[in-house]
């Protein structure tokens, strides 16, 4: 072998070593970045539906990863179940009705939870019945049969709804049924009304061919319960030990919310990757209903999402506490913290 050939061979070998070294270094940087992501376990309140696209869209677009978080998202099995999952430490953050904390914290004083972000400015809980059946006011529900799972918001908050509307809830007959059958059997005439979230049952019934114009909807918010709704819940001690993780999650949530408002089809598409059977039109209608009922409120338009008026929340907590015989009545500071929120200007929404 000539000296020139030998030299070229050595150069080729050196180039190969450099290239391999650079590739290994690049892979090492990627691996290091991945290992630096903070894992967060997040549990929703219910099945995959349009409102939850806030987080599936944030996940798909990489908003959580850009914050340095590796977020896993699981569907829920009702608000109370989600509370238990977060309180036990199985999940770090949960999505559930903030009003459920009144009874839950009273029954679990060693495992209390707090809301760190109010997503719904108004509760979506509702009673849905048919027009023309003699149920013209909430009081007319006495003596009737209401179908609902044990864990749906419309049922868990019903004692407060009953108290606010003078209903003797001992005169209500409950038909306990799974969420998969609740709306289907109501459509078939199996019971007089359903207790649910309006956004859940109304759109399910529409999908089943029910004319929504022939239904009466008693939303709790418009019938005596000026309550905040579903929120992001945490264990206070976990949040205090991981304040930046909570702040990052809330920032990504805001980006997911803004993205959902700008591109609803993309939001629903991100959801359909979790459940391919979802109907795009129905879910966009569901999203629009949630926005109109719980997000696009005068308070949110003026102050941004997760603005909490302590006087309003205190009134709501008192109503719920009395309905569930919880004493002493909790105050806003017992249930909610704004310590991890993005700045007010970053919580303004463009509808």
GROMACS .gro file of C-alpha atoms in nm:
model
  351
    1UNK     CA    1   0.000   0.000   0.000
    2UNK     CA    2   0.138   0.342  -0.096
    3UNK     CA    3   0.189   0.609   0.167
    4UNK     CA    4  -0.079   0.824   0.000
    5UNK     CA    5  -0.334   0.541   0.015
    6UNK     CA    6  -0.245   0.481   0.378
    7UNK     CA    7  -0.293   0.850   0.455
    8UNK     CA    8  -0.633   0.857   0.283
    9UNK     CA    9  -0.736   0.549   0.478
   10UNK     CA   10  -0.638   0.711   0.807
   11UNK     CA   11  -0.832   1.027   0.715
   12UNK     CA   12  -1.139   0.823   0.624
   13UNK     CA   13  -1.117   0.639   0.953
   14UNK     CA   14  -1.080   0.964   1.143
   15UNK     CA   15  -1.381   1.115   0.964
   16UNK     CA   16  -1.583   0.808   1.046
   17UNK     CA   17  -1.483   0.828   1.410
   18UNK     CA   18  -1.575   1.199   1.423
   19UNK     CA   19  -1.911   1.132   1.256
   20UNK     CA   20  -1.984   0.847   1.496
   21UNK     CA   21  -1.877   1.064   1.787
   22UNK     CA   22  -2.108   1.345   1.680
   23UNK     CA   23  -2.399   1.105   1.635
   24UNK     CA   24  -2.342   0.952   1.977
   25UNK     CA   25  -2.318   1.299   2.128
   26UNK     CA   26  -2.642   1.403   1.959
   27UNK     CA   27  -2.820   1.091   2.084
   28UNK     CA   28  -2.683   1.155   2.430
   29UNK     CA   29  -2.823   1.510   2.426
   30UNK     CA   30  -3.166   1.380   2.319
   31UNK     CA   31  -3.160   1.108   2.585
   32UNK     CA   32  -3.050   1.358   2.848
   33UNK     CA   33  -3.331   1.597   2.750
   34UNK     CA   34  -3.583   1.314   2.772
   35UNK     CA   35  -3.464   1.207   3.115
   36UNK     CA   36  -3.499   1.565   3.237
   37UNK     CA   37  -3.873   1.573   3.165
   38UNK     CA   38  -4.078   1.575   3.483
   39UNK     CA   39  -4.349   1.307   3.484
   40UNK     CA   40  -4.703   1.423   3.571
   41UNK     CA   41  -4.998   1.187   3.605
   42UNK     CA   42  -5.325   1.357   3.509
   43UNK     CA   43  -5.674   1.211   3.540
   44UNK     CA   44  -5.987   1.352   3.378
   45UNK     CA   45  -6.336   1.345   3.524
   46UNK     CA   46  -6.513   1.133   3.266
   47UNK     CA   47  -6.494   0.967   2.925
   48UNK     CA   48  -6.322   1.129   2.627
   49UNK     CA   49  -6.544   1.422   2.528
   50UNK     CA   50  -6.494   1.761   2.366
   51UNK     CA   51  -6.413   1.968   2.678
   52UNK     CA   52  -6.119   1.740   2.758
   53UNK     CA   53  -5.962   1.833   2.423
   54UNK     CA   54  -5.797   2.123   2.608
   55UNK     CA   55  -5.540   1.874   2.735
   56UNK     CA   56  -5.525   1.627   2.445
   57UNK     CA   57  -5.449   1.920   2.212
   58UNK     CA   58  -5.185   2.055   2.450
   59UNK     CA   59  -5.032   1.708   2.464
   60UNK     CA   60  -5.035   1.654   2.086
   61UNK     CA   61  -4.887   1.995   2.008
   62UNK     CA   62  -4.607   1.943   2.257
   63UNK     CA   63  -4.705   2.223   2.496
   64UNK     CA   64  -4.637   2.006   2.799
   65UNK     CA   65  -4.301   1.886   2.668
   66UNK     CA   66  -4.199   2.245   2.592
   67UNK     CA   67  -4.258   2.311   2.960
   68UNK     CA   68  -4.036   2.016   3.048
   69UNK     CA   69  -4.324   1.789   3.147
   70UNK     CA   70  -4.399   1.431   3.048
   71UNK     CA   71  -4.775   1.424   3.104
   72UNK     CA   72  -4.985   1.108   3.091
   73UNK     CA   73  -5.361   1.165   3.053
   74UNK     CA   74  -5.619   0.907   3.157
   75UNK     CA   75  -5.997   0.919   3.125
   76UNK     CA   76  -6.202   0.937   3.443
   77UNK     CA   77  -6.491   0.746   3.596
   78UNK     CA   78  -6.674   1.032   3.764
   79UNK     CA   79  -6.565   1.328   3.972
   80UNK     CA   80  -6.561   1.149   4.312
   81UNK     CA   81  -6.344   0.871   4.168
   82UNK     CA   82  -6.097   1.129   4.037
   83UNK     CA   83  -6.080   1.294   4.379
   84UNK     CA   84  -5.993   0.964   4.539
   85UNK     CA   85  -5.729   0.892   4.276
   86UNK     CA   86  -5.552   1.223   4.338
   87UNK     CA   87  -5.585   1.206   4.717
   88UNK     CA   88  -5.430   0.857   4.719
   89UNK     CA   89  -5.129   0.977   4.522
   90UNK     CA   90  -5.209   0.759   4.219
   91UNK     CA   91  -5.238   1.081   4.019
   92UNK     CA   92  -5.078   1.421   4.065
   93UNK     CA   93  -5.352   1.639   3.913
   94UNK     CA   94  -5.720   1.573   3.854
   95UNK     CA   95  -6.009   1.741   3.675
   96UNK     CA   96  -6.331   1.743   3.877
   97UNK     CA   97  -6.608   1.968   4.006
   98UNK     CA   98  -6.464   2.199   4.272
   99UNK     CA   99  -6.785   2.175   4.478
  100UNK     CA  100  -6.721   1.805   4.543
  101UNK     CA  101  -6.431   1.913   4.764
  102UNK     CA  102  -6.670   2.036   5.033
  103UNK     CA  103  -6.791   1.689   5.125
  104UNK     CA  104  -6.473   1.505   5.023
  105UNK     CA  105  -6.241   1.714   5.241
  106UNK     CA  106  -6.482   1.689   5.535
  107UNK     CA  107  -6.479   1.310   5.509
  108UNK     CA  108  -6.105   1.287   5.440
  109UNK     CA  109  -5.939   1.542   5.671
  110UNK     CA  110  -5.598   1.377   5.632
  111UNK     CA  111  -5.617   1.374   5.251
  112UNK     CA  112  -5.762   1.711   5.162
  113UNK     CA  113  -5.738   1.850   4.810
  114UNK     CA  114  -5.736   2.201   4.670
  115UNK     CA  115  -5.827   2.358   4.340
  116UNK     CA  116  -5.539   2.533   4.166
  117UNK     CA  117  -5.727   2.641   3.853
  118UNK     CA  118  -6.100   2.691   3.790
  119UNK     CA  119  -6.171   2.580   3.434
  120UNK     CA  120  -6.551   2.623   3.431
  121UNK     CA  121  -6.678   2.955   3.561
  122UNK     CA  122  -7.020   2.793   3.605
  123UNK     CA  123  -7.123   2.439   3.694
  124UNK     CA  124  -7.258   2.233   3.403
  125UNK     CA  125  -7.471   2.012   3.630
  126UNK     CA  126  -7.832   1.985   3.514
  127UNK     CA  127  -8.157   1.791   3.525
  128UNK     CA  128  -8.301   1.711   3.182
  129UNK     CA  129  -8.662   1.606   3.126
  130UNK     CA  130  -8.927   1.611   2.852
  131UNK     CA  131  -9.165   1.892   2.780
  132UNK     CA  132  -9.532   1.814   2.832
  133UNK     CA  133  -9.485   1.565   3.116
  134UNK     CA  134  -9.594   1.799   3.395
  135UNK     CA  135  -9.240   1.884   3.510
  136UNK     CA  136  -9.241   2.257   3.457
  137UNK     CA  137  -9.035   2.362   3.758
  138UNK     CA  138  -8.766   2.186   3.963
  139UNK     CA  139  -9.022   2.132   4.242
  140UNK     CA  140  -9.227   1.917   4.001
  141UNK     CA  141  -8.953   1.654   4.014
  142UNK     CA  142  -9.100   1.529   4.342
  143UNK     CA  143  -9.255   1.187   4.294
  144UNK     CA  144  -9.062   1.126   3.972
  145UNK     CA  145  -8.786   0.886   3.868
  146UNK     CA  146  -8.446   1.028   3.777
  147UNK     CA  147  -8.184   0.811   3.612
  148UNK     CA  148  -7.814   0.873   3.678
  149UNK     CA  149  -7.486   0.705   3.771
  150UNK     CA  150  -7.381   0.757   4.131
  151UNK     CA  151  -7.082   0.967   4.025
  152UNK     CA  152  -7.226   1.214   3.774
  153UNK     CA  153  -7.216   1.584   3.867
  154UNK     CA  154  -7.592   1.626   3.835
  155UNK     CA  155  -7.645   1.358   4.100
  156UNK     CA  156  -7.364   1.437   4.342
  157UNK     CA  157  -7.475   1.801   4.360
  158UNK     CA  158  -7.849   1.723   4.361
  159UNK     CA  159  -7.891   1.771   4.739
  160UNK     CA  160  -7.774   2.132   4.698
  161UNK     CA  161  -8.003   2.179   4.396
  162UNK     CA  162  -8.294   2.034   4.594
  163UNK     CA  163  -8.232   2.261   4.891
  164UNK     CA  164  -8.208   2.570   4.669
  165UNK     CA  165  -8.539   2.486   4.498
  166UNK     CA  166  -8.744   2.361   4.793
  167UNK     CA  167  -8.746   2.001   4.668
  168UNK     CA  168  -8.809   1.725   4.919
  169UNK     CA  169  -8.541   1.490   4.790
  170UNK     CA  170  -8.689   1.201   4.988
  171UNK     CA  171  -8.966   1.210   4.727
  172UNK     CA  172  -8.721   1.152   4.442
  173UNK     CA  173  -8.674   0.795   4.318
  174UNK     CA  174  -8.327   0.735   4.178
  175UNK     CA  175  -8.258   0.479   3.908
  176UNK     CA  176  -7.886   0.405   3.931
  177UNK     CA  177  -7.756   0.325   3.586
  178UNK     CA  178  -7.427   0.328   3.398
  179UNK     CA  179  -7.330   0.631   3.192
  180UNK     CA  180  -7.330   0.411   2.881
  181UNK     CA  181  -7.702   0.339   2.923
  182UNK     CA  182  -7.832   0.651   3.098
  183UNK     CA  183  -7.915   0.866   2.796
  184UNK     CA  184  -8.015   0.573   2.579
  185UNK     CA  185  -8.272   0.453   2.831
  186UNK     CA  186  -8.403   0.805   2.891
  187UNK     CA  187  -8.453   0.836   2.514
  188UNK     CA  188  -8.650   0.511   2.531
  189UNK     CA  189  -8.874   0.654   2.806
  190UNK     CA  190  -8.741   0.443   3.094
  191UNK     CA  191  -8.746   0.730   3.345
  192UNK     CA  192  -8.873   1.085   3.381
  193UNK     CA  193  -8.544   1.274   3.386
  194UNK     CA  194  -8.167   1.238   3.391
  195UNK     CA  195  -7.916   1.407   3.618
  196UNK     CA  196  -7.598   1.485   3.434
  197UNK     CA  197  -7.372   1.751   3.292
  198UNK     CA  198  -7.573   1.933   3.026
  199UNK     CA  199  -7.290   1.901   2.778
  200UNK     CA  200  -7.280   1.524   2.827
  201UNK     CA  201  -7.645   1.422   2.807
  202UNK     CA  202  -7.782   1.681   2.565
  203UNK     CA  203  -7.533   1.596   2.293
  204UNK     CA  204  -7.563   1.223   2.358
  205UNK     CA  205  -7.940   1.254   2.320
  206UNK     CA  206  -7.896   1.452   1.999
  207UNK     CA  207  -7.676   1.172   1.866
  208UNK     CA  208  -7.956   0.929   1.955
  209UNK     CA  209  -8.200   1.131   1.743
  210UNK     CA  210  -8.383   1.312   2.024
  211UNK     CA  211  -8.519   1.657   1.933
  212UNK     CA  212  -8.354   1.888   2.186
  213UNK     CA  213  -8.635   2.138   2.136
  214UNK     CA  214  -8.867   1.894   2.311
  215UNK     CA  215  -8.659   1.885   2.628
  216UNK     CA  216  -8.664   2.097   2.943
  217UNK     CA  217  -8.323   2.164   3.096
  218UNK     CA  218  -8.288   2.279   3.455
  219UNK     CA  219  -7.927   2.391   3.475
  220UNK     CA  220  -7.815   2.420   3.836
  221UNK     CA  221  -7.638   2.748   3.761
  222UNK     CA  222  -7.961   2.918   3.653
  223UNK     CA  223  -8.173   2.758   3.924
  224UNK     CA  224  -8.036   2.879   4.253
  225UNK     CA  225  -7.679   2.750   4.245
  226UNK     CA  226  -7.434   3.022   4.145
  227UNK     CA  227  -7.147   2.776   4.166
  228UNK     CA  228  -6.809   2.754   4.004
  229UNK     CA  229  -6.762   2.431   3.814
  230UNK     CA  230  -6.492   2.183   3.725
  231UNK     CA  231  -6.133   2.262   3.808
  232UNK     CA  232  -5.780   2.125   3.831
  233UNK     CA  233  -5.723   1.970   4.173
  234UNK     CA  234  -5.402   1.886   4.357
  235UNK     CA  235  -5.277   1.761   4.691
  236UNK     CA  236  -5.159   2.077   4.869
  237UNK     CA  237  -4.841   1.915   4.999
  238UNK     CA  238  -4.749   1.784   4.652
  239UNK     CA  239  -4.811   2.124   4.493
  240UNK     CA  240  -4.604   2.299   4.763
  241UNK     CA  241  -4.316   2.060   4.697
  242UNK     CA  242  -4.348   2.095   4.318
  243UNK     CA  243  -4.461   2.454   4.258
  244UNK     CA  244  -4.290   2.494   3.920
  245UNK     CA  245  -4.442   2.170   3.794
  246UNK     CA  246  -4.790   2.299   3.876
  247UNK     CA  247  -4.717   2.637   3.715
  248UNK     CA  248  -4.587   2.469   3.400
  249UNK     CA  249  -4.894   2.245   3.379
  250UNK     CA  250  -5.123   2.545   3.411
  251UNK     CA  251  -4.932   2.739   3.145
  252UNK     CA  252  -4.964   2.446   2.904
  253UNK     CA  253  -5.333   2.419   2.994
  254UNK     CA  254  -5.384   2.783   2.897
  255UNK     CA  255  -5.214   2.721   2.562
  256UNK     CA  256  -5.434   2.417   2.506
  257UNK     CA  257  -5.742   2.623   2.589
  258UNK     CA  258  -5.642   2.901   2.351
  259UNK     CA  259  -5.562   2.647   2.080
  260UNK     CA  260  -5.898   2.475   2.129
  261UNK     CA  261  -6.082   2.806   2.083
  262UNK     CA  262  -5.887   2.892   1.767
  263UNK     CA  263  -5.911   2.552   1.597
  264UNK     CA  264  -6.196   2.334   1.726
  265UNK     CA  265  -6.154   2.072   1.453
  266UNK     CA  266  -5.791   2.019   1.550
  267UNK     CA  267  -5.894   1.995   1.914
  268UNK     CA  268  -6.149   1.725   1.838
  269UNK     CA  269  -5.903   1.544   1.610
  270UNK     CA  270  -5.658   1.522   1.903
  271UNK     CA  271  -5.938   1.373   2.111
  272UNK     CA  272  -6.029   1.120   1.842
  273UNK     CA  273  -5.681   0.970   1.872
  274UNK     CA  274  -5.797   0.855   2.216
  275UNK     CA  275  -6.144   0.746   2.095
  276UNK     CA  276  -6.181   0.700   1.718
  277UNK     CA  277  -6.560   0.650   1.750
  278UNK     CA  278  -6.628   1.013   1.842
  279UNK     CA  279  -6.847   1.206   1.598
  280UNK     CA  280  -6.675   1.529   1.489
  281UNK     CA  281  -6.991   1.738   1.447
  282UNK     CA  282  -7.142   1.624   1.776
  283UNK     CA  283  -6.819   1.695   1.964
  284UNK     CA  284  -6.783   2.042   1.812
  285UNK     CA  285  -7.143   2.112   1.916
  286UNK     CA  286  -7.052   1.986   2.265
  287UNK     CA  287  -6.750   2.212   2.270
  288UNK     CA  288  -6.960   2.512   2.167
  289UNK     CA  289  -7.211   2.434   2.442
  290UNK     CA  290  -6.940   2.412   2.706
  291UNK     CA  291  -6.791   2.742   2.591
  292UNK     CA  292  -7.126   2.922   2.598
  293UNK     CA  293  -7.241   2.777   2.932
  294UNK     CA  294  -6.922   2.766   3.138
  295UNK     CA  295  -6.637   2.953   2.973
  296UNK     CA  296  -6.768   3.258   2.788
  297UNK     CA  297  -6.911   3.428   3.095
  298UNK     CA  298  -6.899   3.800   3.179
  299UNK     CA  299  -6.646   3.727   3.454
  300UNK     CA  300  -6.410   3.534   3.225
  301UNK     CA  301  -6.440   3.790   2.946
  302UNK     CA  302  -6.353   4.067   3.190
  303UNK     CA  303  -6.103   3.902   3.424
  304UNK     CA  304  -5.973   3.592   3.245
  305UNK     CA  305  -6.020   3.225   3.321
  306UNK     CA  306  -5.980   3.106   3.683
  307UNK     CA  307  -6.063   3.445   3.829
  308UNK     CA  308  -6.232   3.370   4.161
  309UNK     CA  309  -6.449   3.618   4.347
  310UNK     CA  310  -6.412   3.510   4.714
  311UNK     CA  311  -6.758   3.637   4.807
  312UNK     CA  312  -6.921   3.439   4.527
  313UNK     CA  313  -6.728   3.124   4.610
  314UNK     CA  314  -6.799   3.160   4.983
  315UNK     CA  315  -7.172   3.183   4.910
  316UNK     CA  316  -7.155   2.872   4.695
  317UNK     CA  317  -6.955   2.677   4.950
  318UNK     CA  318  -7.208   2.766   5.220
  319UNK     CA  319  -7.496   2.638   5.005
  320UNK     CA  320  -7.317   2.311   4.933
  321UNK     CA  321  -7.201   2.267   5.294
  322UNK     CA  322  -7.555   2.309   5.428
  323UNK     CA  323  -7.691   2.063   5.173
  324UNK     CA  324  -7.438   1.799   5.278
  325UNK     CA  325  -7.451   1.888   5.652
  326UNK     CA  326  -7.083   1.981   5.655
  327UNK     CA  327  -6.969   2.192   5.948
  328UNK     CA  328  -6.793   2.424   5.986
  329UNK     CA  329  -6.858   2.587   5.649
  330UNK     CA  330  -6.539   2.611   5.445
  331UNK     CA  331  -6.410   2.936   5.299
  332UNK     CA  332  -6.250   3.004   4.962
  333UNK     CA  333  -5.898   2.975   5.106
  334UNK     CA  334  -5.978   2.622   5.228
  335UNK     CA  335  -6.074   2.506   4.880
  336UNK     CA  336  -5.886   2.719   4.628
  337UNK     CA  337  -5.539   2.867   4.579
  338UNK     CA  338  -5.421   3.113   4.315
  339UNK     CA  339  -5.055   3.060   4.405
  340UNK     CA  340  -4.968   2.878   4.083
  341UNK     CA  341  -5.173   3.071   3.827
  342UNK     CA  342  -5.030   3.241   3.519
  343UNK     CA  343  -5.052   3.620   3.528
  344UNK     CA  344  -5.401   3.767   3.468
  345UNK     CA  345  -5.308   3.897   3.122
  346UNK     CA  346  -5.202   3.545   3.027
  347UNK     CA  347  -5.541   3.406   3.129
  348UNK     CA  348  -5.747   3.621   2.894
  349UNK     CA  349  -5.931   3.421   2.626
  350UNK     CA  350  -6.017   3.519   2.270
  351UNK     CA  351  -6.363   3.385   2.186
   0.00000   0.00000   0.00000
